Short mmCIF file of N, CA and C in Angstrom, two decimals:
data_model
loop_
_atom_site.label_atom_id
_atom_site.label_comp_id
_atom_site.label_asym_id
_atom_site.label_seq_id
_atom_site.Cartn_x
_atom_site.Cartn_y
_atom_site.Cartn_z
N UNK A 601 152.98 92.71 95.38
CA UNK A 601 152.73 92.73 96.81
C UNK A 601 151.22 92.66 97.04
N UNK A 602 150.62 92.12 98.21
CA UNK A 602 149.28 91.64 98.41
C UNK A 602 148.82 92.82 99.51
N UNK A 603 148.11 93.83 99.31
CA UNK A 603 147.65 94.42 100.17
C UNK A 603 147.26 94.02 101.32
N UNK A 604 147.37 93.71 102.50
CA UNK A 604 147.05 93.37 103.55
C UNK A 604 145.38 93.20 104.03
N UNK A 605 144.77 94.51 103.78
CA UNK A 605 143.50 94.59 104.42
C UNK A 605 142.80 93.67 103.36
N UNK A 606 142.87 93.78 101.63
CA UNK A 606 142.43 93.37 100.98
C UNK A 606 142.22 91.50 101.15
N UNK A 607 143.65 90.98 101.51
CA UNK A 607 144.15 89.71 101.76
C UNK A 607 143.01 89.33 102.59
N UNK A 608 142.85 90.14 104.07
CA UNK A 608 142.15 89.84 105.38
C UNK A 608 140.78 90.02 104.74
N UNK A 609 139.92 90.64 104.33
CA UNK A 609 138.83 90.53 103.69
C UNK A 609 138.31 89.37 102.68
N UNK A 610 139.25 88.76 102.06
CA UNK A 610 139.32 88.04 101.34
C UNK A 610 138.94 86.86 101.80
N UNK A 611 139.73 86.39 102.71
CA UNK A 611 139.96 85.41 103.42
C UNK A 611 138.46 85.38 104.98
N UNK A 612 138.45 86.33 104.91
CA UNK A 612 137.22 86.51 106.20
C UNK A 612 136.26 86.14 105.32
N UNK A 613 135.62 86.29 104.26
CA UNK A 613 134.44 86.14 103.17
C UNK A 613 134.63 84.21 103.06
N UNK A 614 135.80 83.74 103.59
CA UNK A 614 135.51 82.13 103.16
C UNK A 614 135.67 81.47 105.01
N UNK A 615 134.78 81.31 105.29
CA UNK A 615 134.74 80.62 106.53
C UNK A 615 135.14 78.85 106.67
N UNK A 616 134.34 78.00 105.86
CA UNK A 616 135.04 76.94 105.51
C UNK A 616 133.88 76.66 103.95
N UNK A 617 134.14 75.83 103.75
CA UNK A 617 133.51 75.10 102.45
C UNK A 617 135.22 74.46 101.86
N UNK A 618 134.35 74.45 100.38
CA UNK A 618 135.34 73.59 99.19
C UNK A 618 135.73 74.24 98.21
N UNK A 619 137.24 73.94 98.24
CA UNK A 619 138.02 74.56 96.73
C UNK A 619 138.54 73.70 95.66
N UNK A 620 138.77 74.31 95.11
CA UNK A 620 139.71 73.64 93.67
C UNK A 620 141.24 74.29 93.66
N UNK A 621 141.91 73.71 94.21
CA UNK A 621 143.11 74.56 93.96
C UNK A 621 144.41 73.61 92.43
N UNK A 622 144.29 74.18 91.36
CA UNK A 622 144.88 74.11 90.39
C UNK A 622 146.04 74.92 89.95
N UNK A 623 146.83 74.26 89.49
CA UNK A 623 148.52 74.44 89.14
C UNK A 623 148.78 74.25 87.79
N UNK A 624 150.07 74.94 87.38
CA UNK A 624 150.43 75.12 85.75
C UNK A 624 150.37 73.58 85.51
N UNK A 625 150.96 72.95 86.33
CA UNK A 625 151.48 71.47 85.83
C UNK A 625 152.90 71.23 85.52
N UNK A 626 153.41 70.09 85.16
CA UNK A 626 154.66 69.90 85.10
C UNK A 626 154.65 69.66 83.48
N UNK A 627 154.34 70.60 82.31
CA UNK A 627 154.60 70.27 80.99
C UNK A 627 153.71 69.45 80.16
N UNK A 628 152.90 68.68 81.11
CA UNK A 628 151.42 68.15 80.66
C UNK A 628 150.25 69.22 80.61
N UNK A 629 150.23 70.03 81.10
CA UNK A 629 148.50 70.50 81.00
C UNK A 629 148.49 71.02 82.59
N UNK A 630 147.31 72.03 82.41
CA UNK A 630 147.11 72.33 83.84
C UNK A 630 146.71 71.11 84.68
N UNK A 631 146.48 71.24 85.95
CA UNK A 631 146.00 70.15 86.65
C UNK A 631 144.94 70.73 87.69
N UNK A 632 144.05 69.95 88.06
CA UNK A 632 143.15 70.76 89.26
C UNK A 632 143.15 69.08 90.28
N UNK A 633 142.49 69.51 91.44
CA UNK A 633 142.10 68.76 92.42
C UNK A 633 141.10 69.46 93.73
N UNK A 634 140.34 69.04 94.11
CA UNK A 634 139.42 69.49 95.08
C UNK A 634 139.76 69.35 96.82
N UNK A 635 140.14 70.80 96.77
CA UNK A 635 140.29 70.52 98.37
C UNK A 635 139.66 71.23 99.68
N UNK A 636 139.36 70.32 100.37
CA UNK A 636 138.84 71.02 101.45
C UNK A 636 139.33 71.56 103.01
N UNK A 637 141.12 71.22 102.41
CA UNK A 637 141.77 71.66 104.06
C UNK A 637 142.69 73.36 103.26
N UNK A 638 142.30 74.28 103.59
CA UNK A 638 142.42 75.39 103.08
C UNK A 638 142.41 76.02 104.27
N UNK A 639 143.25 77.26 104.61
CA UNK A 639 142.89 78.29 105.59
C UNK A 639 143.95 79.02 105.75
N UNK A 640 143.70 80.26 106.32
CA UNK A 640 145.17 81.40 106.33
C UNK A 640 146.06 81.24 107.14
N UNK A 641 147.10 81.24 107.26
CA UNK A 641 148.07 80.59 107.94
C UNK A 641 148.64 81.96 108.63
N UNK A 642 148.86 82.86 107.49
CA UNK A 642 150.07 84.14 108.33
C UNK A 642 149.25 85.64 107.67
N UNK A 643 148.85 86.88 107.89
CA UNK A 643 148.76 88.12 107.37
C UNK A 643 149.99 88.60 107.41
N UNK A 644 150.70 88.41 107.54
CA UNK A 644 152.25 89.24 107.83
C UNK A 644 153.20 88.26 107.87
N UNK A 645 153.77 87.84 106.60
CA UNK A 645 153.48 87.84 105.30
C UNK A 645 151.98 87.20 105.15
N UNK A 646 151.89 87.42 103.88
CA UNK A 646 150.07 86.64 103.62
C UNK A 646 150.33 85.45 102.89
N UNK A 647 150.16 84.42 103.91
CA UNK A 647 150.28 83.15 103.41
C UNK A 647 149.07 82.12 103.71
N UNK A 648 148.88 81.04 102.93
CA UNK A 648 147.53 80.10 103.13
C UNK A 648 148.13 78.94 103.15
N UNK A 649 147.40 77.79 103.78
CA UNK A 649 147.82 76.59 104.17
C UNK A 649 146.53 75.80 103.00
N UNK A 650 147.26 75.05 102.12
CA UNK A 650 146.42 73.78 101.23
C UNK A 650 147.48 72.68 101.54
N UNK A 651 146.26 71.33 102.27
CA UNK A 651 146.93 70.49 102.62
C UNK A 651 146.39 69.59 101.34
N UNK A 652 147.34 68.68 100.86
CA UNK A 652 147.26 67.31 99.72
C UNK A 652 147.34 66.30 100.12
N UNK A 653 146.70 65.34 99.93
CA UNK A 653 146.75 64.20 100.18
C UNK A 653 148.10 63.20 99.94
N UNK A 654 149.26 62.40 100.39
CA UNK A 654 150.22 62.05 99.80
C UNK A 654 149.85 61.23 98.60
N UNK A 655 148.52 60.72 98.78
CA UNK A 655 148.24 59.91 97.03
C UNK A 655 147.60 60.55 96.24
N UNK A 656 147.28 61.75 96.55
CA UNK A 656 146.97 62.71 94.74
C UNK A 656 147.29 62.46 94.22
N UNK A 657 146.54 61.89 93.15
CA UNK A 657 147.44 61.49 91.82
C UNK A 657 148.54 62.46 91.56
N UNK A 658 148.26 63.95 91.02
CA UNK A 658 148.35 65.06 90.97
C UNK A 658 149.75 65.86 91.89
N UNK A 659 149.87 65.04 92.86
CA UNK A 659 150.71 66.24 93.84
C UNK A 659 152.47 65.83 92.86
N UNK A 660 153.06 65.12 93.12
CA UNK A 660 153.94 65.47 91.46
C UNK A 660 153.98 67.12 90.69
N UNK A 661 153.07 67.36 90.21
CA UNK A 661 152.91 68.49 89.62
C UNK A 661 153.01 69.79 90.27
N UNK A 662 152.58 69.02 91.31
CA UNK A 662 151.75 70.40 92.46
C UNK A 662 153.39 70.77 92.77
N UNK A 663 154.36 69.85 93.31
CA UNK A 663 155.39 70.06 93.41
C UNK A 663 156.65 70.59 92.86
N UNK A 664 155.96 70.30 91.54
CA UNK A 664 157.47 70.16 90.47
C UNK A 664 157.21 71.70 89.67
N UNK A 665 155.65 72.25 89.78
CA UNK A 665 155.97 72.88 89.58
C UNK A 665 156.77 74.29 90.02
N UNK A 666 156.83 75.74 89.28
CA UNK A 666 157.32 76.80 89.43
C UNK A 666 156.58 77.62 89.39
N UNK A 667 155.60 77.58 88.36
CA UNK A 667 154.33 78.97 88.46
C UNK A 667 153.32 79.29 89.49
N UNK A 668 153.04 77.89 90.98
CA UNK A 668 152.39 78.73 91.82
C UNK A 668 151.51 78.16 91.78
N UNK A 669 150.45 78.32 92.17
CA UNK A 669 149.18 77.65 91.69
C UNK A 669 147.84 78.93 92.50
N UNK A 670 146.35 78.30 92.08
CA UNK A 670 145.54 78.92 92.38
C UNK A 670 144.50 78.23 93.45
N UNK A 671 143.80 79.14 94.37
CA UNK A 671 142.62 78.60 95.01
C UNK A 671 141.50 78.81 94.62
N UNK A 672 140.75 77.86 94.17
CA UNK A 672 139.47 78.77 93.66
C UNK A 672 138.16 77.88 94.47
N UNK A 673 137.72 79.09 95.24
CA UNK A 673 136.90 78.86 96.06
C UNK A 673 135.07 79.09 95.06
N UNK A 674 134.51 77.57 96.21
CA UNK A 674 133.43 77.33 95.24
C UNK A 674 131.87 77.80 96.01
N UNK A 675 131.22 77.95 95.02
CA UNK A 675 130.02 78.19 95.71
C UNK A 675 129.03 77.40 96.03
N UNK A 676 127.87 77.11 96.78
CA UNK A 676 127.35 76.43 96.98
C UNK A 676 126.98 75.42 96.23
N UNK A 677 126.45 76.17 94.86
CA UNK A 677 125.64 75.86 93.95
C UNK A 677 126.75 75.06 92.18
N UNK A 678 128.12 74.90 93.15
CA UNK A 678 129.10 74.62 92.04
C UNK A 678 129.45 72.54 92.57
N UNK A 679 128.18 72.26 93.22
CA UNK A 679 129.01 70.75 93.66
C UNK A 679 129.26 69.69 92.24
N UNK A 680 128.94 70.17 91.09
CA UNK A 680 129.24 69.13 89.44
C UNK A 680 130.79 69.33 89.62
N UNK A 681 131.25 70.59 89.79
CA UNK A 681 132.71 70.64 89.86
C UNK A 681 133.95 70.42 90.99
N UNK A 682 133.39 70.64 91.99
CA UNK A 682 133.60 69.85 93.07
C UNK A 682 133.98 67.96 92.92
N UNK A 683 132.92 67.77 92.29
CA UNK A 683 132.75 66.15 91.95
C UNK A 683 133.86 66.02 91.24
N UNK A 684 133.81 66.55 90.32
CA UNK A 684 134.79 66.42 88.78
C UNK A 684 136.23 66.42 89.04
N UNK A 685 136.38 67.26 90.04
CA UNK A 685 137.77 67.38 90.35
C UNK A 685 138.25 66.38 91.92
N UNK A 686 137.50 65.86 92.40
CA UNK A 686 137.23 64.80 93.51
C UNK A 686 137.88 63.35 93.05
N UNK A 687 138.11 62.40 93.81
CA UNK A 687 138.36 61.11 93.57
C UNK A 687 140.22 60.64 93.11
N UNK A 688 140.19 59.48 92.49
CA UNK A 688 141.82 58.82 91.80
C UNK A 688 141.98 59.12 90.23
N UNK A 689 140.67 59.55 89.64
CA UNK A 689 141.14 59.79 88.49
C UNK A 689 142.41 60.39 87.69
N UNK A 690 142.54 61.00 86.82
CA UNK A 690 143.46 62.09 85.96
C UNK A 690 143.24 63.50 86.67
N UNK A 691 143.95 63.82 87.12
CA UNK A 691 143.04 65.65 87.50
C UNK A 691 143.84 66.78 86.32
N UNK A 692 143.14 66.51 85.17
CA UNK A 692 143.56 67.52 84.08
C UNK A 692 142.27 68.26 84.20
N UNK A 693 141.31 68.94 83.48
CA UNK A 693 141.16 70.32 83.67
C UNK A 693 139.36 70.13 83.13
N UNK A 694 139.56 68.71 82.98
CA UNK A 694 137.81 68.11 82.45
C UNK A 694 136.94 68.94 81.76
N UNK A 695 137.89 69.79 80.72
CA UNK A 695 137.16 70.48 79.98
C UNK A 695 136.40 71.83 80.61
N UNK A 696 136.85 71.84 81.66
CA UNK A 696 136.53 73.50 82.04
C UNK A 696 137.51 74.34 81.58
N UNK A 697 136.49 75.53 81.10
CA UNK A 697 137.27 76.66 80.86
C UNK A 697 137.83 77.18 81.72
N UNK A 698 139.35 77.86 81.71
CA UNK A 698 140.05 79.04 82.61
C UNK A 698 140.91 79.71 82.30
N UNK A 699 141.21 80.76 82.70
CA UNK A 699 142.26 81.94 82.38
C UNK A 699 143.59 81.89 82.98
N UNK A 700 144.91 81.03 82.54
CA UNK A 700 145.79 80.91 83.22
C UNK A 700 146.39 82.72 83.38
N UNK A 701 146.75 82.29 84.33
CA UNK A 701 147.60 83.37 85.06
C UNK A 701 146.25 84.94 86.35
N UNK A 702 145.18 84.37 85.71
CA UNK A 702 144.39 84.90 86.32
C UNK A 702 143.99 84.85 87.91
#
């Protein structure tokens, strides 16, 4: 369960900018993609709105999978990864490190 106040704090700390929101994948490998339509949708339940493009390479996965996926919000000073995960390419994981389930 998501503490509420914690959720609302959370979410108040990101006004707009750019994320990476990445998923287990469908049996290939994690997958990432860069997005910038993100925002809280409900506190009661605590839910967030990530909109995808219908030609993500990527959304397939985003779909098929079961484990959920993550938002990971970037900082100013992170636009190499931003880039990396941007565009039609492959969106596998370009050699960044991460902690699934984290």
């Amino acid at each position: 369960m998501v503490d509420p106040t914690a959720y609302r704090n959370a979410l108040a700390c990101f006004a707009s900018g750019v994320t990476i929101v990445t998923a287990a994948g469908d049996g290939r490998g994690p997958v990432g993609v860069t997005v910038s339509a993100f925002c809280s949708l409900s506190l009661d339940p605590p839910l967030i709105l990530v909109c995808l493009d219908n030609r993500t390479g990527c959304l397939a996965q985003f779909q098929e999978t079961g484990a959920g996926f993550a938002v990971n919000v970037l900082a100013a000073d992170q636009w190499a990864l931003s880039d990396a995960f941007a565009g039609p390419q492959t969106f596998d994981m370009h050699g960044c490190a991460y902690v699934a389930g984290a």
